[in-house]
Short mmCIF file of C-alpha atoms and ligand atoms in Angstrom, two decimals:
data_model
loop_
_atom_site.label_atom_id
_atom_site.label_comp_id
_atom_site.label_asym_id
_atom_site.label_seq_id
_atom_site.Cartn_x
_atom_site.Cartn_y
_atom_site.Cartn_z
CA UNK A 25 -5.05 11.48 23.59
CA UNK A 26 -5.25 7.73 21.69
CA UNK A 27 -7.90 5.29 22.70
CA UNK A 28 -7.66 1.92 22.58
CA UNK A 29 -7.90 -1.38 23.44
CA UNK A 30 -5.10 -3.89 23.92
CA UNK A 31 -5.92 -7.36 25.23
CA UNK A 32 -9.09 -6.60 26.97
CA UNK A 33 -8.07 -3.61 28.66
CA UNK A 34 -8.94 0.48 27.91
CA UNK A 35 -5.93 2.85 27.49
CA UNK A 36 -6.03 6.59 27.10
CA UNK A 37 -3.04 7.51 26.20
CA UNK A 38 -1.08 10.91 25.62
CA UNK A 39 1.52 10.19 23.03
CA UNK A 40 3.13 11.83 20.06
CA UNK A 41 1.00 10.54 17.37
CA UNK A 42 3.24 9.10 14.86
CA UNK A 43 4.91 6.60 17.75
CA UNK A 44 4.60 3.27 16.28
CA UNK A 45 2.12 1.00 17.88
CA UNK A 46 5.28 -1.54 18.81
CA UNK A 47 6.99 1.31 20.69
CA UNK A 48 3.57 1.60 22.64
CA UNK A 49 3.28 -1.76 23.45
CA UNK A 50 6.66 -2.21 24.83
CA UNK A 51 7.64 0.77 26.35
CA UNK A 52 4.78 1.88 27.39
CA UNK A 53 2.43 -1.36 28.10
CA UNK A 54 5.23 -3.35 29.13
CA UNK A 55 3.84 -6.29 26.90
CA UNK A 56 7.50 -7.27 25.66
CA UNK A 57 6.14 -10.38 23.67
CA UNK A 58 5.51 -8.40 20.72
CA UNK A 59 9.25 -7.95 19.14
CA UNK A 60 11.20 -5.63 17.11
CA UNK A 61 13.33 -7.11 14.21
CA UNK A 62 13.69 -4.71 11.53
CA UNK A 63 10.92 -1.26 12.24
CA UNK A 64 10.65 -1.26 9.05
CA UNK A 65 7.76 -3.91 7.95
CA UNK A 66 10.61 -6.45 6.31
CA UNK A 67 10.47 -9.19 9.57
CA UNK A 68 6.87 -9.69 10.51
CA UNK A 69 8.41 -9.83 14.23
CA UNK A 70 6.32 -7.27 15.25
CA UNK A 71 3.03 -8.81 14.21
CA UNK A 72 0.06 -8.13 16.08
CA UNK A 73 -3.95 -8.46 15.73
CA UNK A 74 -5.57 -4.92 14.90
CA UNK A 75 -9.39 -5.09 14.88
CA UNK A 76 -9.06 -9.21 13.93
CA UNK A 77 -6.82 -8.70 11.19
CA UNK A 78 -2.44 -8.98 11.40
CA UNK A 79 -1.22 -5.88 11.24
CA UNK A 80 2.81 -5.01 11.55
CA UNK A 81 3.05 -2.87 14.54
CA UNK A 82 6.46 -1.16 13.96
CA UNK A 83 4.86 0.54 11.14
CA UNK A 84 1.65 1.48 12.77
CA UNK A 85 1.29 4.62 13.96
CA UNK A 86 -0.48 4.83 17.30
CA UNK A 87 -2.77 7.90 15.58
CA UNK A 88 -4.18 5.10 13.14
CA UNK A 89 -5.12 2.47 16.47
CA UNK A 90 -7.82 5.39 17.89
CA UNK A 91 -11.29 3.58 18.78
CA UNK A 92 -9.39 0.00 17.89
CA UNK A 93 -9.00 -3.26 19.52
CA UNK A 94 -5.47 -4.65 19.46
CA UNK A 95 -4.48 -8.17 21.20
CA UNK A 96 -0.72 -9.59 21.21
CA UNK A 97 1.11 -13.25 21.46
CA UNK A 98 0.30 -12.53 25.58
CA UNK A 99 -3.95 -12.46 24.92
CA UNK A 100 -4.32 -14.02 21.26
CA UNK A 101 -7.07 -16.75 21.40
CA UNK A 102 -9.77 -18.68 19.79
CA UNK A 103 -9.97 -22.15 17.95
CA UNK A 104 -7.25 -21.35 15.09
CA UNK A 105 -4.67 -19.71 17.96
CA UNK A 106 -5.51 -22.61 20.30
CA UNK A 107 -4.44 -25.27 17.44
CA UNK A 108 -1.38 -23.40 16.86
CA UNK A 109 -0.28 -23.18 20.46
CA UNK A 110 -1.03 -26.47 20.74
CA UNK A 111 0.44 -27.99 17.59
CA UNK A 112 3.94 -25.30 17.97
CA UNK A 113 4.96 -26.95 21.54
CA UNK A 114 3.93 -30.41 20.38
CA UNK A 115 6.96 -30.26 18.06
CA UNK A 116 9.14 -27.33 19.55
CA UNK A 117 8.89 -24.86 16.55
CA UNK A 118 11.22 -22.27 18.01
CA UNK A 119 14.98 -22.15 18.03
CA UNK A 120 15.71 -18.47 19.33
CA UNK A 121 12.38 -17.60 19.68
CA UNK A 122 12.35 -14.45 18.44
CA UNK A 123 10.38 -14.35 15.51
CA UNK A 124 7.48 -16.63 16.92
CA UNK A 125 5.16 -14.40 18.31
CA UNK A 126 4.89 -12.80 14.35
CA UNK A 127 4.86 -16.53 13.35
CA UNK A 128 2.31 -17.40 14.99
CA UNK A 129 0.34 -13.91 14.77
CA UNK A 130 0.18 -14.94 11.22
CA UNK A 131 -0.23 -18.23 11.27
CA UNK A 132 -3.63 -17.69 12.81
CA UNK A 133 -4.71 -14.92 10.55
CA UNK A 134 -4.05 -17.68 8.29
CA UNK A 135 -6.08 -20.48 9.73
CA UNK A 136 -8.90 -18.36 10.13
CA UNK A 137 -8.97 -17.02 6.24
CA UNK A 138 -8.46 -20.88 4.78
CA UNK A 139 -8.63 -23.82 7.72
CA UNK A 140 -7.08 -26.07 5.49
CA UNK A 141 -3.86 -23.88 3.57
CA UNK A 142 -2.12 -25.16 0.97
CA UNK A 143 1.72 -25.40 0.97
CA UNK A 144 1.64 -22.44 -1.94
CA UNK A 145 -1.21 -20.84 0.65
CA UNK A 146 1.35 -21.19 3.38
CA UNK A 147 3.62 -19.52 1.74
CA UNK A 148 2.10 -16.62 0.19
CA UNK A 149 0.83 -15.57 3.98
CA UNK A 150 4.13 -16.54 5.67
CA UNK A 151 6.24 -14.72 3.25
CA UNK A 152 6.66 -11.78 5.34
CA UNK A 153 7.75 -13.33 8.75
CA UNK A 154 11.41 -13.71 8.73
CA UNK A 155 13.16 -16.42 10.58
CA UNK A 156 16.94 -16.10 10.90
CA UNK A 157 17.01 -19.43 12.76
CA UNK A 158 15.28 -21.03 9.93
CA UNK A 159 12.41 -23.16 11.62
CA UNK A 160 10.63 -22.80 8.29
CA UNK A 161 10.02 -26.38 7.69
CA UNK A 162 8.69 -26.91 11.30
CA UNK A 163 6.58 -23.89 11.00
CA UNK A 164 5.28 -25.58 7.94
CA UNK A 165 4.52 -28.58 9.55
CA UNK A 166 3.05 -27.21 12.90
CA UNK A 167 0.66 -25.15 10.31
CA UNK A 168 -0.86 -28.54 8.71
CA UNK A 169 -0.47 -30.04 12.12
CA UNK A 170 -2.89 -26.86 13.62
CA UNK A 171 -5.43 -27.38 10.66
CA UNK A 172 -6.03 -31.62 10.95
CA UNK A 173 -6.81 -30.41 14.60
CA UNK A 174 -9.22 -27.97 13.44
CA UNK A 175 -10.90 -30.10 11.03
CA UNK A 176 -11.95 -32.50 13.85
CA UNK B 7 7.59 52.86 -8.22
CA UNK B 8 9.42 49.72 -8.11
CA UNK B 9 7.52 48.10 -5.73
CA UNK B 10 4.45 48.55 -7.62
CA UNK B 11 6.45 46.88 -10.90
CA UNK B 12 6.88 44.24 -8.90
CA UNK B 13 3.28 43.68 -7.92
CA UNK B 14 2.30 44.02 -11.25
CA UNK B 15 4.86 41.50 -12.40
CA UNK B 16 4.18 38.69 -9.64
CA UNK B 17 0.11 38.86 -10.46
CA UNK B 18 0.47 38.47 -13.94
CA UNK B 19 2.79 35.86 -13.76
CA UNK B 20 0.59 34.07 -10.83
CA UNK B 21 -2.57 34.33 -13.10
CA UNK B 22 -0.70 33.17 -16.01
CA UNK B 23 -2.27 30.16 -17.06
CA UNK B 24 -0.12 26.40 -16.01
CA UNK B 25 1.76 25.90 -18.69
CA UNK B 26 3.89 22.82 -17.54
CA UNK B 27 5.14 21.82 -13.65
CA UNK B 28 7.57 19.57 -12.77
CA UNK B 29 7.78 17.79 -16.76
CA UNK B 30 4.09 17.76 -17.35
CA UNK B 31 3.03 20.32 -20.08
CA UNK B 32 -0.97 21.97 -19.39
CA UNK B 33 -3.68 21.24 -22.43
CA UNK B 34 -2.54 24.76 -23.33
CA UNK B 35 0.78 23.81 -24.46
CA UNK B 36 -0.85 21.68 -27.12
CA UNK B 37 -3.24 24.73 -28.44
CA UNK B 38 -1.45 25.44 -31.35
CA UNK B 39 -1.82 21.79 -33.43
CA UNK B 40 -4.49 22.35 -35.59
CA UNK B 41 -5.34 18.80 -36.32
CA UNK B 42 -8.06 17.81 -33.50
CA UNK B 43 -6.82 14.23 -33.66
CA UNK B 44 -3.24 14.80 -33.85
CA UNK B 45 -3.64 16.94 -30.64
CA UNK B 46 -5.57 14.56 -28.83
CA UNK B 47 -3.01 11.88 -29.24
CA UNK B 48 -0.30 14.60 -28.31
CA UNK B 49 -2.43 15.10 -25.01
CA UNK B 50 -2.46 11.59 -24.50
CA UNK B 51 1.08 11.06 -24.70
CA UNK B 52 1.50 13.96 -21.91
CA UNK B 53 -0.66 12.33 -19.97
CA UNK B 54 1.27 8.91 -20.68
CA UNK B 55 4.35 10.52 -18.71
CA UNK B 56 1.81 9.79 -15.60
CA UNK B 57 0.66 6.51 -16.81
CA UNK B 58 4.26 5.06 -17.35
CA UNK B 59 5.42 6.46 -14.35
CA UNK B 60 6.75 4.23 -11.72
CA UNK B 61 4.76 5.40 -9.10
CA UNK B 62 1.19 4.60 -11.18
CA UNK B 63 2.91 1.66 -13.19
CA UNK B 64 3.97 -0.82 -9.32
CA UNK B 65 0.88 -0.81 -8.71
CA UNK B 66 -0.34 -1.51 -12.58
CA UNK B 67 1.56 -5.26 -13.30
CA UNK B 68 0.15 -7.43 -15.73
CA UNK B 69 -0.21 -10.67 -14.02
CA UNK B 70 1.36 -11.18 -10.34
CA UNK B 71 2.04 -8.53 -7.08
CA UNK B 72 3.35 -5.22 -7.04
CA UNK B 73 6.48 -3.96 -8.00
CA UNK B 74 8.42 -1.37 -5.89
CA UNK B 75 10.97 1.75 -6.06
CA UNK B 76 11.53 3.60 -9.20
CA UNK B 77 13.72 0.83 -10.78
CA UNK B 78 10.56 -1.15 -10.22
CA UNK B 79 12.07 -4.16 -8.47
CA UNK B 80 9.60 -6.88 -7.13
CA UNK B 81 8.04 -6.27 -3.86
CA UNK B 82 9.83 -6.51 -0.49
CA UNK B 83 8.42 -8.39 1.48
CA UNK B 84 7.56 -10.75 -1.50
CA UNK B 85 3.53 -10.56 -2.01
CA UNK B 86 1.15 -12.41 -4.39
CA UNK B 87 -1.82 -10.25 -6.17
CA UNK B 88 -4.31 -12.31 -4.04
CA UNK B 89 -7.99 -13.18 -4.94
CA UNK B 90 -9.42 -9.31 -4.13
CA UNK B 91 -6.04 -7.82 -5.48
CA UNK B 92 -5.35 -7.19 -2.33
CA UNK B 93 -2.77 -9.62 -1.58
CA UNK B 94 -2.65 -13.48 0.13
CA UNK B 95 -5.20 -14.58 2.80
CA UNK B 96 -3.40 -13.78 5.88
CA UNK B 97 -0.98 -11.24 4.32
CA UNK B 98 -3.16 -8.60 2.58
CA UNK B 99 -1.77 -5.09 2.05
CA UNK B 100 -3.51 -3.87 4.78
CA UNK B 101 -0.83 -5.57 7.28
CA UNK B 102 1.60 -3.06 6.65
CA UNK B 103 0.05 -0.26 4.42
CA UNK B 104 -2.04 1.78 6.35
CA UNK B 105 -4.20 4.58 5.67
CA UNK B 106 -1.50 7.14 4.87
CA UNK B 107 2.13 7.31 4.33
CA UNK B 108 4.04 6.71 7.30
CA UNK B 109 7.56 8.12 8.27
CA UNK B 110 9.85 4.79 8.91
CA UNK B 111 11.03 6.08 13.32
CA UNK B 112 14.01 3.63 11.88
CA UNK B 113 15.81 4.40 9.42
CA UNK B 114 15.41 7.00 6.42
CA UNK B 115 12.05 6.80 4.18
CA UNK B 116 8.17 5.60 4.57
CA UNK B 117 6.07 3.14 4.26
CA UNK B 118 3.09 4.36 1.91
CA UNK B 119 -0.44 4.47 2.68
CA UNK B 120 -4.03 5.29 1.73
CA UNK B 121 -7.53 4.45 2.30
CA UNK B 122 -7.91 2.05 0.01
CA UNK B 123 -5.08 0.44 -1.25
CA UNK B 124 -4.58 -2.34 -3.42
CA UNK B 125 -3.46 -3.34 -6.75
CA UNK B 126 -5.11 -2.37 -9.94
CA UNK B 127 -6.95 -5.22 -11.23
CA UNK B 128 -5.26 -7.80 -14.09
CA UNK B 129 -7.58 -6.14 -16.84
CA UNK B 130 -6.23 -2.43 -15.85
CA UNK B 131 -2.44 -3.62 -15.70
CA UNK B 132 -0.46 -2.00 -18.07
CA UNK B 133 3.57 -2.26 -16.35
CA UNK B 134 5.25 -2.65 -20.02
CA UNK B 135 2.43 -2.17 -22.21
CA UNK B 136 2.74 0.38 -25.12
CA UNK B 137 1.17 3.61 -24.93
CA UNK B 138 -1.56 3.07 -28.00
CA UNK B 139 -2.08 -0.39 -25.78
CA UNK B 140 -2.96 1.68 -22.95
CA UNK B 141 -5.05 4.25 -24.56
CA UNK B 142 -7.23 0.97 -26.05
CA UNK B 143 -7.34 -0.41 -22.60
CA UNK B 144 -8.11 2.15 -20.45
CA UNK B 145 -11.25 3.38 -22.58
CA UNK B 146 -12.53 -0.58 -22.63
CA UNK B 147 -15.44 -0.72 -20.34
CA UNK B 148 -14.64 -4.35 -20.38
CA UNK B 149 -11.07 -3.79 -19.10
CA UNK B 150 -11.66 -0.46 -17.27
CA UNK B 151 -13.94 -1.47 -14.86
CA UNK B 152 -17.18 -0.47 -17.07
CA UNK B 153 -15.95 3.38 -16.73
CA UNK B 154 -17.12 5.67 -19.47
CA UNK B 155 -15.01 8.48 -20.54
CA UNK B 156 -16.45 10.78 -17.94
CA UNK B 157 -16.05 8.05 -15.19
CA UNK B 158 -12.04 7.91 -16.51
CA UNK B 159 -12.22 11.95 -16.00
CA UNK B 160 -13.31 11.93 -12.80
CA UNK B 161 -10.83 9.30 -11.70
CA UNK B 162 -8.60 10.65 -12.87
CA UNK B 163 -8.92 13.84 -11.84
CA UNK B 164 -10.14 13.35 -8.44
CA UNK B 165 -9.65 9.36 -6.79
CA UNK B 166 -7.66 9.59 -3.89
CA UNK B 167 -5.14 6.85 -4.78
CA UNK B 168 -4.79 8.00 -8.34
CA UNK B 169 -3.58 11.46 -6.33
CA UNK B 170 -1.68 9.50 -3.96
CA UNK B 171 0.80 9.00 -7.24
CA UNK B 172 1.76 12.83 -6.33
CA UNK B 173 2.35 12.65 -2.51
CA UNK B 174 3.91 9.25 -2.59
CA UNK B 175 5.59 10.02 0.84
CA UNK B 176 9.45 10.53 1.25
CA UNK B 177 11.87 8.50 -0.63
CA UNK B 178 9.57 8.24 -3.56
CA UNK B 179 9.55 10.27 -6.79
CA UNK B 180 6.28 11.88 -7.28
CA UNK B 181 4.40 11.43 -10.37
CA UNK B 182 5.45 14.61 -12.88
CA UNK B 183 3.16 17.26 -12.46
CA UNK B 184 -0.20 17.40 -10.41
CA UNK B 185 -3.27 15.50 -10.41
CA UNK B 186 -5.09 18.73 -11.06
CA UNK B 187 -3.01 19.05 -14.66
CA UNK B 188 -3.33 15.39 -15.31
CA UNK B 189 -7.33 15.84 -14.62
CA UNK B 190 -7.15 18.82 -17.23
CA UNK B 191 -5.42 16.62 -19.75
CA UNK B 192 -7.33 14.25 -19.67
CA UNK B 193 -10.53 16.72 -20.17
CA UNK B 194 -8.75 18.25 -22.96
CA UNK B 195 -7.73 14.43 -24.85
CA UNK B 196 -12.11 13.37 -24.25
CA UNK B 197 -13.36 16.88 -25.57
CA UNK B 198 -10.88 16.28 -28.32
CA UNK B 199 -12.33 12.97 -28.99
CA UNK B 200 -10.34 10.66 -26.90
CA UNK B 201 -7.85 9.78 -29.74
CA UNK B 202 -5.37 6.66 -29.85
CA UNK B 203 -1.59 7.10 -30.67
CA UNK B 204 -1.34 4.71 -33.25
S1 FES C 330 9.82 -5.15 13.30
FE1 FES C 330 7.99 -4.84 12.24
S2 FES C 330 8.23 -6.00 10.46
FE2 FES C 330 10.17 -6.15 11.40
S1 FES C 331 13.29 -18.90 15.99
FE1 FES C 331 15.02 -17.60 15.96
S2 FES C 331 14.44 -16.08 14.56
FE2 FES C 331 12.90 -17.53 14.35
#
């Protein structure tokens, strides 16, 4: 049995204990906003909170999640994911879409450690969230955009 | 009558003392130089094969992030040392290494783990360094993290990450030999007086 809690809500669940956390979360939670890209930590697709900190859920095992708190793209929020919501549809960051719930995982994690990132901050923390529709620049911007909001 | 042969033969040979395992030679294998100081530099170059070894040395650089594999390429995804040597502020190593190795479910190999992890700090890097640089660094309290010789023995010997270097997880070379022979070395190279190669 794994304990946890995703998004608010207990789960006890009875599950081979090396099943990635993503595999969880979509098969079993049906909470298909987390994505798969790669399973093997290279994509950043898969990106989810873990006890308040990013954590890559592909390569999570769901044996290393007992007694935590997890919360996805459906649940994330608080000040620095609010400003990203906000400033992501103000200028329509996605193209596909599939990457953005890792973006924007990490582009709160981000926020929160340094409210007002650097370009070179930017991207040493966005390094590891692939986009194959390259939105980089607007994910760029929407970042700066998300802290000026903050700062106020 | 046989059987009993055998017995015989498979105790002695399981007390025998280590001599070497998997390219790492025990301090025994350096008994028989007479010199104390030549000896302890010859049981610092053994344990050098662990020092230099790619599995100790990615996670050694000099400057900037980790290097990976046993070609020692840069780091995939790219990664930046990070205030804490523990990568960037919203990317540490914690977002994808957890506390032990973990089998990739896609695709051959693992992603490694251990509780800690992170990057040796700038004044313990060594990736490139000679091995008479090494020796002076790693006995600096300055550079080692203010570890005295017994401090280095018992890191050696016993940290959990150090060990790590051994069960690296699959698709990763282990460092040669054991942690328990590279703790022994590195009794026998302080009792011997901790020598330099020059
Ligand atoms: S799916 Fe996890 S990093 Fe790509
Ligand atoms: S928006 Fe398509 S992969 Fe990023």
């Amino acid at each position: 049995m794994t304990t946890f809690r995703v998004n608010g809500r207990d789960h006890d669940l009875d599950i081979d204990p090396d099943t990635p956390l993503l595999w969880v979360l979509r098969d079993e939670l049906r909470l298909t906003g987390t994505k798969f890209g790669c399973g093997i930590a290279q994509c950043g697709a898969c990106t989810v909170m873990l006890d308040g900190m990013p954590r890559r859920s592909c390569v999570t095992p769901i044996s290393m999640v007992e007694g935590s708190e997890i919360v996805t793209i459906e649940a994330i929020e608080g000040p620095e994911a609010d400003a990203v919501r906000a400033a992501w549809t103000a200028i329509d960051v996605p193209q596909c879409g599939w990457c953005q719930s890792g973006q924007i995982m990490s582009a709160t994690a981000l926020l929160q450690a340094i409210p007002k990132p650097t370009d070179g901050d930017i991207n040493d923390a966005m390094a590891g969230n692939v986009c194959r529709c390259a939105t980089y620049v607007r994910i760029r911007q929407a970042i700066h955009d998300a802290a000026k909001t903050l700062e106020g | 009558m046989k059987h009993v042969m055998w017995a015989v033969a498979t105790a002695v040979f399981c007390a025998a003392p280590v001599w070497a395992q998997d390219g790492l030679s025990g301090p025994d294998a350096f008994a028989g130089i007479a010199d104390e100081q030549a000896r302890s530099v010859a049981l610092f170059e053994e344990m050098g094969k662990v020092l230099t070894h790619p599995r100790c040395l990615n996670c050694h650089p000099v400057t900037g992030g980790p290097t990976q594999g046993d070609d020692m390429h840069p780091h995939s995804p790219p990664v930046v040392r990070g205030e804490a040597d523990f990568g960037a502020a919203g990317m540490n190593c914690n977002v994808c290494h957890g506390t032990a190795n973990m089998q990739l479910t896609s695709g051959s190999g693992s992603i490694p783990g251990h509780e800690p992890w992170s990057l040796a700090p700038v004044s313990m890097g060594w990736q490139g360094a000679s091995l008479a640089d090494i020796c002076t660094q790693i006995k600096d309290p300055e550079r080692n993290g203010g570890k005295s010789l017994e401090d280095l023995h018992e890191h050696n010997a016993h940290d959990g990450l150090v060990g790590w270097g051994w069960e690296p997880g699959e698709g990763r070379t282990p460092a040669p030999g054991s942690q328990e022979l590279f703790g022994a070395l590195t009794r026998a190279w302080i009792d011997t007086g901790a020598a330099c190669p020059s």
